[in-house]
Coordinates of C-alpha atoms and ligand atoms in Angstrom, one line a residue:
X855 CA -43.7 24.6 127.4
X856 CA -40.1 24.0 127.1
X857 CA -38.0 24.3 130.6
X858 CA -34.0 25.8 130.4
X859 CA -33.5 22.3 132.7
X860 CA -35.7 20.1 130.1
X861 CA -33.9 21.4 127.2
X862 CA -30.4 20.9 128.7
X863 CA -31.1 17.5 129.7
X864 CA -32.2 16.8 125.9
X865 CA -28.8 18.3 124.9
X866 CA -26.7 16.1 126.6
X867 CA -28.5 12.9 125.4
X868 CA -28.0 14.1 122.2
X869 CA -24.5 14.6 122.3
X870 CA -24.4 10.6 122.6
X871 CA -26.7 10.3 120.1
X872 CA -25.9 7.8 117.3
X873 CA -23.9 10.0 114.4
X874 CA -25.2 10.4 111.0
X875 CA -22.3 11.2 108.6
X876 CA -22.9 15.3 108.7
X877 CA -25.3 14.5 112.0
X878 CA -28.2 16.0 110.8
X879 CA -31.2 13.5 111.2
X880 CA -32.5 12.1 108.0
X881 CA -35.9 11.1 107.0
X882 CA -37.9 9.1 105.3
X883 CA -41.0 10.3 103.2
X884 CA -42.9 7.8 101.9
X885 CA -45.5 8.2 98.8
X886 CA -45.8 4.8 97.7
X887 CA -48.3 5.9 94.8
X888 CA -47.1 9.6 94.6
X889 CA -44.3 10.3 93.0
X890 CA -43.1 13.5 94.2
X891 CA -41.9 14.3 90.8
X892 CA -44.4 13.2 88.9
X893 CA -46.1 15.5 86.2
X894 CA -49.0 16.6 88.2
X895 CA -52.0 16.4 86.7
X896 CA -51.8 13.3 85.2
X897 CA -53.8 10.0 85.9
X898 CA -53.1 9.9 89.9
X899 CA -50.6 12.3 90.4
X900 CA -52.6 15.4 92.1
X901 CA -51.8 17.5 95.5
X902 CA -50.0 14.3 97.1
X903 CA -47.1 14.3 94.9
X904 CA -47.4 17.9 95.2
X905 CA -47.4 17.9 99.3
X906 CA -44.6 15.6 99.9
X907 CA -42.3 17.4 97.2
X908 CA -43.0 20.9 98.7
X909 CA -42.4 19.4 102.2
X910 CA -39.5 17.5 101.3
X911 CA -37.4 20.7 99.8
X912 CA -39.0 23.0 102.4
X913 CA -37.4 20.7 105.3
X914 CA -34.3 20.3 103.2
X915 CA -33.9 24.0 103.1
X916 CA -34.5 23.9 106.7
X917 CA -31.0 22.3 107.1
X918 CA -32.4 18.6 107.2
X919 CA -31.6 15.9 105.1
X920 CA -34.8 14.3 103.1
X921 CA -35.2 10.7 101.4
X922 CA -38.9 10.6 99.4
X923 CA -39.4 6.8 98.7
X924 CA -41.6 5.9 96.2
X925 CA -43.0 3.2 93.2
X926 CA -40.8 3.2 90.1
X927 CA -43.8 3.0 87.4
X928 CA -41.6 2.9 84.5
X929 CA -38.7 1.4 83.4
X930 CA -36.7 4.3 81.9
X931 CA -36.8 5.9 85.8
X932 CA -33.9 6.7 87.3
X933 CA -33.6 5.0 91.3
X934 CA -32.3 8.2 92.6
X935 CA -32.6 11.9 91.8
X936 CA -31.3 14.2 93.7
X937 CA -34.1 17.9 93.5
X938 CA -31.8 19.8 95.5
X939 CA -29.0 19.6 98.4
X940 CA -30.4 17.2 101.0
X941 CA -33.7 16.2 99.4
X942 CA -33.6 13.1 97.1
X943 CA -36.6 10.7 95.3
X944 CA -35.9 7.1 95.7
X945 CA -38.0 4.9 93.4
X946 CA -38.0 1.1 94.4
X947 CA -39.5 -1.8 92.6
X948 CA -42.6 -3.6 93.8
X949 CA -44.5 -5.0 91.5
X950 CA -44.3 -4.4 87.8
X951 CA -42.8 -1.4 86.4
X952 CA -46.0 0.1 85.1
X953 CA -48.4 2.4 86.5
X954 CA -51.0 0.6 88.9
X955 CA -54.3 2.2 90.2
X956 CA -53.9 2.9 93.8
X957 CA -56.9 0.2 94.3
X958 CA -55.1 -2.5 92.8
X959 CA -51.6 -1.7 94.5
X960 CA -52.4 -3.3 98.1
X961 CA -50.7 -6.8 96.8
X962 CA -47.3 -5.3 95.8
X963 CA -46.4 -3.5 99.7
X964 CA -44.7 -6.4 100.9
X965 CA -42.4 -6.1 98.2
X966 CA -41.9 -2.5 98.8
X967 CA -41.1 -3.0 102.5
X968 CA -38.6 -5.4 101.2
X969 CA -37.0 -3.1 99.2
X970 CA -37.4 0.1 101.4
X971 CA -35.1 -2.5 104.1
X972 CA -32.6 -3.6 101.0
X973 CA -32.2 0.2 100.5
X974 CA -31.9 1.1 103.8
X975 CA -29.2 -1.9 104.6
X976 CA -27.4 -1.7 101.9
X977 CA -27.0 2.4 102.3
X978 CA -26.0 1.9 105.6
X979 CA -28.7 5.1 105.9
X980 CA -29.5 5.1 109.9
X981 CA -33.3 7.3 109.2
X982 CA -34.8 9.2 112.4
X983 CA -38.5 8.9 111.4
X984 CA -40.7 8.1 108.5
X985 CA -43.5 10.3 107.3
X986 CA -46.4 7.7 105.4
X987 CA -48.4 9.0 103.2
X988 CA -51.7 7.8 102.3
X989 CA -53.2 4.6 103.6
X990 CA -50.9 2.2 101.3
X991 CA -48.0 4.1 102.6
X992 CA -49.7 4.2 106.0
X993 CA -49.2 0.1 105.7
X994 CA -45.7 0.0 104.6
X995 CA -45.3 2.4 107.7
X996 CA -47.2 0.2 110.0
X997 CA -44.6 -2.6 109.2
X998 CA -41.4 -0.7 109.4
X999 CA -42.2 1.0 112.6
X1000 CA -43.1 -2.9 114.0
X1001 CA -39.7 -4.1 112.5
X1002 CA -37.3 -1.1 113.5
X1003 CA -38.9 0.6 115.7
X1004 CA -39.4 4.2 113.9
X1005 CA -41.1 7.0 115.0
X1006 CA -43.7 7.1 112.2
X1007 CA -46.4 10.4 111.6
X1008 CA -48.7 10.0 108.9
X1009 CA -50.7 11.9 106.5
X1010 CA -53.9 10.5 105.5
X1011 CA -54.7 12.9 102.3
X1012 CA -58.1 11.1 101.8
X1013 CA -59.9 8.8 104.3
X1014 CA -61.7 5.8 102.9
X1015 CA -64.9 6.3 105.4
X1016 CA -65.8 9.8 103.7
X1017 CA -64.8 8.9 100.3
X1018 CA -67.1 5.8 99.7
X1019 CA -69.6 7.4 102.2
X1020 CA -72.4 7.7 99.4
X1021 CA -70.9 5.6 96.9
X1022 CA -73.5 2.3 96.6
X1023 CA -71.1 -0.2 95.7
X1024 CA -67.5 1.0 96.9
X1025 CA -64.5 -1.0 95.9
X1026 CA -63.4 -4.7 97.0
X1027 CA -60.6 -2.7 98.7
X1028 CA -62.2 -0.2 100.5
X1029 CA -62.6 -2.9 103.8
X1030 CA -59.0 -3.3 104.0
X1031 CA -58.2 0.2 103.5
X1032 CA -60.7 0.7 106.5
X1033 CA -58.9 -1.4 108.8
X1034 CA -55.7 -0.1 107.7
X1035 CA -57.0 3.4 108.6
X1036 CA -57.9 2.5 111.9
X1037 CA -54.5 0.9 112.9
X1038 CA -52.5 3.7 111.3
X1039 CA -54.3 6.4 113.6
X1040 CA -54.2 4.0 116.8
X1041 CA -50.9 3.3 116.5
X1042 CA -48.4 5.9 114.3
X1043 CA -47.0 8.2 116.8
X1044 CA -48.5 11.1 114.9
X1045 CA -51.3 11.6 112.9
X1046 CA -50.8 15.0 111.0
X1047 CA -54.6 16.3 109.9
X1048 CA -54.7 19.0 107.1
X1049 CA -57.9 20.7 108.7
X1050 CA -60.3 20.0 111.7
X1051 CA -62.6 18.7 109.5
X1052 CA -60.5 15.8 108.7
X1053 CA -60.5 15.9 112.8
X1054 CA -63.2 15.5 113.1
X1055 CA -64.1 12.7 110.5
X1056 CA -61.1 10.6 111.9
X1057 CA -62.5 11.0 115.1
X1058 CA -66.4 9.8 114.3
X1059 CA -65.4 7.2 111.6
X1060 CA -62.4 5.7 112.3
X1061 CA -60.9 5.8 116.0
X1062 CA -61.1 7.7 119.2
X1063 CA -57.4 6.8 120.1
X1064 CA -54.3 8.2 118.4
X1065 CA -52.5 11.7 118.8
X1066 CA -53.4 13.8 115.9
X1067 CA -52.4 17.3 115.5
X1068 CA -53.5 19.7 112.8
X1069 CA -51.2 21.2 110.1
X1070 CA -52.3 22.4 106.8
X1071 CA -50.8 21.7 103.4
X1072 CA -48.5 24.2 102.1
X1073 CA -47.8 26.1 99.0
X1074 CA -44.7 28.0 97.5
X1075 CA -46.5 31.2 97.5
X1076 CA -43.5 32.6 95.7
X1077 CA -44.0 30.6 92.6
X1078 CA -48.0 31.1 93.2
X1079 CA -48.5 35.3 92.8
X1080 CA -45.4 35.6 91.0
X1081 CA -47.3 37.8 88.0
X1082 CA -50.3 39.7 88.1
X1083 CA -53.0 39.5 85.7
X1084 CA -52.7 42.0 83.1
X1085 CA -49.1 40.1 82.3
X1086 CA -50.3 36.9 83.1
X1087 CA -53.6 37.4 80.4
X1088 CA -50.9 38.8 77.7
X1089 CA -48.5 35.6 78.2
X1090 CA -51.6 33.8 77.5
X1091 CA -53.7 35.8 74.5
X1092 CA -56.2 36.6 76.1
X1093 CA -58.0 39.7 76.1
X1094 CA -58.1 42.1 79.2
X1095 CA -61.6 42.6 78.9
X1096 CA -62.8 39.0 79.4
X1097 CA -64.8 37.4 81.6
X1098 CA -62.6 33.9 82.5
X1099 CA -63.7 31.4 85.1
X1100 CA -61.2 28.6 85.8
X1101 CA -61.6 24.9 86.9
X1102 CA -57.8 23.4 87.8
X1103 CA -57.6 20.0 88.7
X1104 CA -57.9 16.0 87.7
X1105 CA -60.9 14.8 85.9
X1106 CA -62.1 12.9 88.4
X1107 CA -65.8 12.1 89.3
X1108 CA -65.4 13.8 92.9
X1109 CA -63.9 16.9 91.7
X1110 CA -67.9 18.3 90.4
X1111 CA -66.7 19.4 86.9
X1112 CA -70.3 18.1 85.7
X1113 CA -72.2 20.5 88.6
X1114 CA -69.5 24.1 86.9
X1115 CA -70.7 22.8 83.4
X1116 CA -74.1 23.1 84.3
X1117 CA -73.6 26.1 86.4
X1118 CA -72.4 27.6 83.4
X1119 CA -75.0 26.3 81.0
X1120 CA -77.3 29.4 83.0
X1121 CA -74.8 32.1 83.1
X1122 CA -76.1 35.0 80.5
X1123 CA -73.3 35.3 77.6
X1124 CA -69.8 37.0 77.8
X1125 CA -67.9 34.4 79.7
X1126 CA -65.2 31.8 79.0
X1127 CA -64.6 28.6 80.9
X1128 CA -61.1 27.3 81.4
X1129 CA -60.8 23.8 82.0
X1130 CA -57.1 23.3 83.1
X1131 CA -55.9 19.6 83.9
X1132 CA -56.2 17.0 82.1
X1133 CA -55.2 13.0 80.9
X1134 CA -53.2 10.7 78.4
X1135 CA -56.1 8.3 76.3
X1136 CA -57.0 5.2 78.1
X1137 CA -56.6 6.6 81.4
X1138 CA -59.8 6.3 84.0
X1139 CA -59.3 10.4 83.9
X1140 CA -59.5 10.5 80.5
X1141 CA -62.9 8.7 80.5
X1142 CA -64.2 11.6 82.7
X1143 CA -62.6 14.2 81.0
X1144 CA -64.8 12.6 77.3
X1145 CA -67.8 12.7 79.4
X1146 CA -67.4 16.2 80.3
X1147 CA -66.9 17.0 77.4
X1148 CA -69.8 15.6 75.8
X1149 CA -71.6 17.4 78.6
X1150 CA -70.5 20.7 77.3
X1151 CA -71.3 20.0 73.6
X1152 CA -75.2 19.0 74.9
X1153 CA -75.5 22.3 76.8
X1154 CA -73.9 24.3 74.1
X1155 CA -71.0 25.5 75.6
X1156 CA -68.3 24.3 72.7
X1157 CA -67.7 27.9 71.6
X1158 CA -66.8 29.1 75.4
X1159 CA -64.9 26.5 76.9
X1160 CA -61.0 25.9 76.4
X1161 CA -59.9 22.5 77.2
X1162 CA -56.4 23.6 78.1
X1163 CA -54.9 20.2 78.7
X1164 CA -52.3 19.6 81.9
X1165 CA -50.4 22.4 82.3
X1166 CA -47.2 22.4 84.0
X1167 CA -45.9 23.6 87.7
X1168 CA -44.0 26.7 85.8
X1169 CA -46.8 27.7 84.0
X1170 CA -49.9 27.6 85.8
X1171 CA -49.4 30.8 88.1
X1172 CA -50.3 32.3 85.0
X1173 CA -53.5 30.8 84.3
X1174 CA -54.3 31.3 88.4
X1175 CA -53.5 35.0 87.6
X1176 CA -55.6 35.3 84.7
X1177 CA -58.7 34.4 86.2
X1178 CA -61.5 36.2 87.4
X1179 CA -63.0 33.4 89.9
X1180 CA -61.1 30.0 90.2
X1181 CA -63.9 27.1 90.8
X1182 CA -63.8 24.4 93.1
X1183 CA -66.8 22.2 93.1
X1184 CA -65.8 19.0 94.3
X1185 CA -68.1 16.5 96.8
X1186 CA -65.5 15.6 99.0
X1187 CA -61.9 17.2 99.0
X1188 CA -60.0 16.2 102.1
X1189 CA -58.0 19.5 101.9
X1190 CA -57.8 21.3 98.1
X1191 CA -54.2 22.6 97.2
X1192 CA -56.6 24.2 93.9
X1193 CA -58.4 26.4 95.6
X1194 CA -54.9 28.2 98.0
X1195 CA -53.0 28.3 95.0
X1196 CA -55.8 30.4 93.3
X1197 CA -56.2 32.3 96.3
X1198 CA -52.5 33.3 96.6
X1199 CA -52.7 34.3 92.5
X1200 CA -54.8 36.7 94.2
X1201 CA -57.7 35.0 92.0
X1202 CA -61.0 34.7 94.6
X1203 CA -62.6 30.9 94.9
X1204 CA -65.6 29.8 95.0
X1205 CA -65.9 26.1 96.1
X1206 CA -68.5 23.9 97.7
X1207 CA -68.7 24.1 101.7
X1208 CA -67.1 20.5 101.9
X1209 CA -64.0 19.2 104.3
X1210 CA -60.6 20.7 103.9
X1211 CA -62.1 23.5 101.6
X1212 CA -64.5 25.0 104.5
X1213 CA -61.5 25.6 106.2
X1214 CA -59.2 27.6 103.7
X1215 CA -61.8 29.7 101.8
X1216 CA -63.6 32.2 103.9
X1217 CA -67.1 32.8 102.9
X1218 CA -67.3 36.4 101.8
X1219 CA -63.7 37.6 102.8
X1220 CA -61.6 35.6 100.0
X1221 CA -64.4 34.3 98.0
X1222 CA -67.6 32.2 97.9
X1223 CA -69.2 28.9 99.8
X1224 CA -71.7 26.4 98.3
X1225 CA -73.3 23.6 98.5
X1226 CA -71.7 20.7 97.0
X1227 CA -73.9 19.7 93.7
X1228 CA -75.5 22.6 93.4
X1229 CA -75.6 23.7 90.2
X1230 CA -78.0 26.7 90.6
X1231 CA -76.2 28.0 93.6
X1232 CA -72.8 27.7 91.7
X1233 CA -74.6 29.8 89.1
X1234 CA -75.8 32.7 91.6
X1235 CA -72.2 32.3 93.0
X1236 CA -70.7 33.0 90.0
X1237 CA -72.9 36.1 88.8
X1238 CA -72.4 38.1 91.9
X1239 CA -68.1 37.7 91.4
X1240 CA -68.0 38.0 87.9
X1241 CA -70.6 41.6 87.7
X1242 CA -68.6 42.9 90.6
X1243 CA -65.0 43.7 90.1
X1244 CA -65.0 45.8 93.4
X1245 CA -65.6 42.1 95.2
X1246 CA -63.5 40.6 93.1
X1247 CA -60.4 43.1 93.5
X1248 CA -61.5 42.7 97.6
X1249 CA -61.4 39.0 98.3
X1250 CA -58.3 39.1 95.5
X1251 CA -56.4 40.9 97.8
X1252 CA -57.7 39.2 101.1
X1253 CA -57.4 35.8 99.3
X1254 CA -53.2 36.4 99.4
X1255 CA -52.8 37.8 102.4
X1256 CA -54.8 35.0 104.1
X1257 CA -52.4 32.5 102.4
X1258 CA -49.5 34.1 102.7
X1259 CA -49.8 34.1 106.5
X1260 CA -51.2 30.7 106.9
X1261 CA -50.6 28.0 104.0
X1262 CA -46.9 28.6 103.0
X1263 CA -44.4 25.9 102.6
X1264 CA -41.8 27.5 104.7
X1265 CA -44.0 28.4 107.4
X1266 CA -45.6 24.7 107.2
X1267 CA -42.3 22.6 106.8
X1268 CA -41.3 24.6 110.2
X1269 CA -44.3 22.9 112.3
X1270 CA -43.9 19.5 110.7
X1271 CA -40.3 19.7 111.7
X1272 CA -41.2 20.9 115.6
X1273 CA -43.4 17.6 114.9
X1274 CA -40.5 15.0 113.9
X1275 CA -38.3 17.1 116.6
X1276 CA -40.2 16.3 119.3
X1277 CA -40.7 12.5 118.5
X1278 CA -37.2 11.6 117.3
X1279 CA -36.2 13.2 121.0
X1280 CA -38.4 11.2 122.6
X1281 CA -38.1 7.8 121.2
X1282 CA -34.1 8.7 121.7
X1283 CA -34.7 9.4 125.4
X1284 CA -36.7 6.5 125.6
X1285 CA -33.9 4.4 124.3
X1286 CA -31.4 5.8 126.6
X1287 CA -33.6 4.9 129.5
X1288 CA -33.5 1.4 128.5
X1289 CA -29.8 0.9 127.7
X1290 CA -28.3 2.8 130.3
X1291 CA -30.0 1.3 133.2
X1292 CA -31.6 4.5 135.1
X1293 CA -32.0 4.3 138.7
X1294 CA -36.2 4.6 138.6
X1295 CA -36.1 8.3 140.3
X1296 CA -34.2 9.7 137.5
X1297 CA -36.2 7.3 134.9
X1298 CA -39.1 9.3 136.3
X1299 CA -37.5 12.6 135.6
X1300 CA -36.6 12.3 132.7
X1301 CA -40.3 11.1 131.7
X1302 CA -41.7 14.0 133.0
X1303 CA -38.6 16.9 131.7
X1304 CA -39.6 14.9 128.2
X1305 CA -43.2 15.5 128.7
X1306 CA -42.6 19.0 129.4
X1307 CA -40.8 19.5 126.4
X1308 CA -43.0 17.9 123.8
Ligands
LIG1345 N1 -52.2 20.5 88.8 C1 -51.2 20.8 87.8 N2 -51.5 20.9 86.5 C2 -52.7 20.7 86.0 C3 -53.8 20.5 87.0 C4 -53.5 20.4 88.3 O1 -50.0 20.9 88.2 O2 -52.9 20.8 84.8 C5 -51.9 20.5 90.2 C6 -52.4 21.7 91.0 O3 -51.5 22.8 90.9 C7 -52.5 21.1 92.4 C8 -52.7 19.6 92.2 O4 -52.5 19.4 90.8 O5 -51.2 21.3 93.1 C9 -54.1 19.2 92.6 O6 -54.2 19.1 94.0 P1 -55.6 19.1 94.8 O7 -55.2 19.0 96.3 O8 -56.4 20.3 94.5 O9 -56.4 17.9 94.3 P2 -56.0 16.3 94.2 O10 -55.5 16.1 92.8 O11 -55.0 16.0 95.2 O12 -57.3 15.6 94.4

């Protein structure tokens, strides 16, 4: 609860607060591996690069001023672009400028420290915060916030723990990612989790301590719902009267295309399968997307299955729209950006009952639950949707309102601002107590107005 005294006292240490050129406070978002505008969709570039972009021009239309640091991966990339008034990528160099798996980037941070501190120096750019995201970025985080002092909140976006849970031989990296997990959540100011689940795996698998709070991703649910089906199937060919069930999303082990294929394979006739997303050859995506393909050749699905390719931001509304269920059967999904897009196209999901997506689709209200790996489930799922347009038309409708109210960018970008708000104040205050030598009564009440505000 904000007090009238609290927030005065907060005004009048701001008014000495250190100027930024137009006195807004700037900040740093940092997606080491993400670029925020990469093509999605590609080899690596999923709902990250998606979540920091939408929250970086969400804040920026907010009135703040935004600086999303990332890798440069190749060597035609410009340092800087500017994506609208206030919000800008920054690529620095660390490493060679070439695309590097995440797992093998953990030797090239250093560097990017270093050049986050060149930039930063030679800019003369005094930043309020940074916002890490992912453990890599979490690192580079750790070390700034040691060096300068920065408030720093971070995003996890997928936790090592859950990931390699089940996996028999997990990567050489995933013991260093651990630890760097652990420190980021006992010692950023601000852990921001995309759903309790993610709660409450942070809290049994990597640390007790830490302030977390939860926030969920957001989507422009302008751009998604912006055309309805009947124009959406036109733009696209296909015919009103077919059956279409969708899978958007990276070929990636986790993401259960395998378990839809096979859900399919039992489905009686009459149906198409979409399979939006999609990789350049050599890529480790590619290599799933040829073995899902084979998959569908052994079951006999050729004639039924569209391999659409990656599709772009601007176009894939349409292919949300012109679904009749949108499919998510991953194993593990920390939060699923897929499934609330699909649901705001007014399209009703069906996913598997796993973290971030038990949270955002509600079992018979905006579509359908499973269990993960269930191919014979997925199958029942699917029947009962696509032989029901009443349901469908229902948890269409449902599905939008649902994310309209809860998962929109503006509406997100306004907590996670409240969030950097409240720290930048109270690092600022904190500051002010040291320099300006307090008498220890009003040290006190200051401490406990600043509690009372934040
Ligand atoms: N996506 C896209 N084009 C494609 C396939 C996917 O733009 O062809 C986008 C999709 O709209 C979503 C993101 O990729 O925003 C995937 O995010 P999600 O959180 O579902 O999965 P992740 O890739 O982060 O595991």
């Amino acid at each position: 609860m904000k007090t009238i005294a609290s927030l005065n006292l907060v005004k009048s240490l701001e008014n000495s607060a250190p100027e930024t050129p137009n006195s807004q406070p700037i900040y740093a978002l940092i997606s080491v591996h993400g670029d925020p505008t990469a093509e999605i969709g590609k080899e690596g570039a999923g709902g990250q690069n998606v979540y920091v972009r939408e929250l970086g021009l969400a804040l920026a239309k907010r009135g703040c001023r935004v600086d999303m640091f990332t890798r440069r991966e190749y060597p035609h990339q410009e340092e800087i672009v500017e994506l609208a008034p206030g919000c800008r990528t920054i690529r620095l160099t660390a490493g060679p400028v070439e695309f590097i798996p995440r797992n093998n980037l953990f030797e090239y941070l250093a560097e990017f420290v270093e050049a986050w501190l060149n930039f930063q120096q030679r800019t003369q750019t005094n930043y309020a915060l940074i916002h890490t995201n992912y453990w890599l970025s979490g690192w580079v985080g750790l070390e700034l916030k040691s060096q300068l002092g920065l408030p720093q909140v971070h995003t996890y976006h997928s936790i090592g723990a859950v990931k390699y849970r089940n996996v028999e031989n997990p990567p050489q990296i995933a013991e260093i990612r651990h630890c760097v997990e652990k420190a980021i959540l006992e010692q950023a100011d601000c852990v921001i989790s995309t759903s309790p689940q993610e709660v409450e795996d942070l809290r049994q698998l990597i640390s007790q301590h830490g302030r977390i709070k939860v926030i969920p991703c957001g989507i422009n649910t302008e751009h998604f719902g912006s055309i309805n089906k009947k124009d959406a199937r036109q733009q696209l060919g296909i015919a009103p009267d077919s059956k279409i069930i969708l899978y958007v999303g990276r070929f990636d082990r986790r993401k259960g295309v395998e378990t839809l294929v096979q859900a399919c394979a039992s489905l009686p006739p009459g149906f198409q399968l979409y399979l939006v997303g999609g990789n350049r050859e050599g890529g480790t995506d590619f290599q799933e997307q040829q073995r899902i393909q084979t998959l569908v050749k052994e079951l006999g699905l050729e004639a039924v299955t569209i391999f659409t390719g990656r599709i772009s931001q601007p176009l894939l509304p349409a292919y949300y729209a012109a679904g009749d269920v949108c499919i998510v059967p991953s194993y593990y999904e920390p939060f699923g950006l897929v499934a609330i897009e699909a649901m705001a196209s007014k399209t009703p999901v069906i996913a598997s009952d796993v973290g971030g997506l038990q949270h955002t689709v509600v079992h018979g209200e905006t579509g359908l639950l499973v269990p993960p790996g269930d191919a014979h489930a997925l199958t029942s799922a699917i029947v009962s949707l696509l032989e029901n347009p009443i349901f469908r038309q229902k948890y269409g409708d449902a599905a939008q309102n649902w994310v309209q109210s809860r998962f929109s960018t503006q509406g997100v970008a306004a907590q996670v601002q409240e969030l950097y708000q409240s720290l930048t104040v109270d690092t600022f205050v904190q500051e002010i107590i040291q320099t300006k030598n307090l008498t220890p009564e009003l040290e006190k009440q200051i401490q406990n107005l600043l509690k009372s505000t934040t």
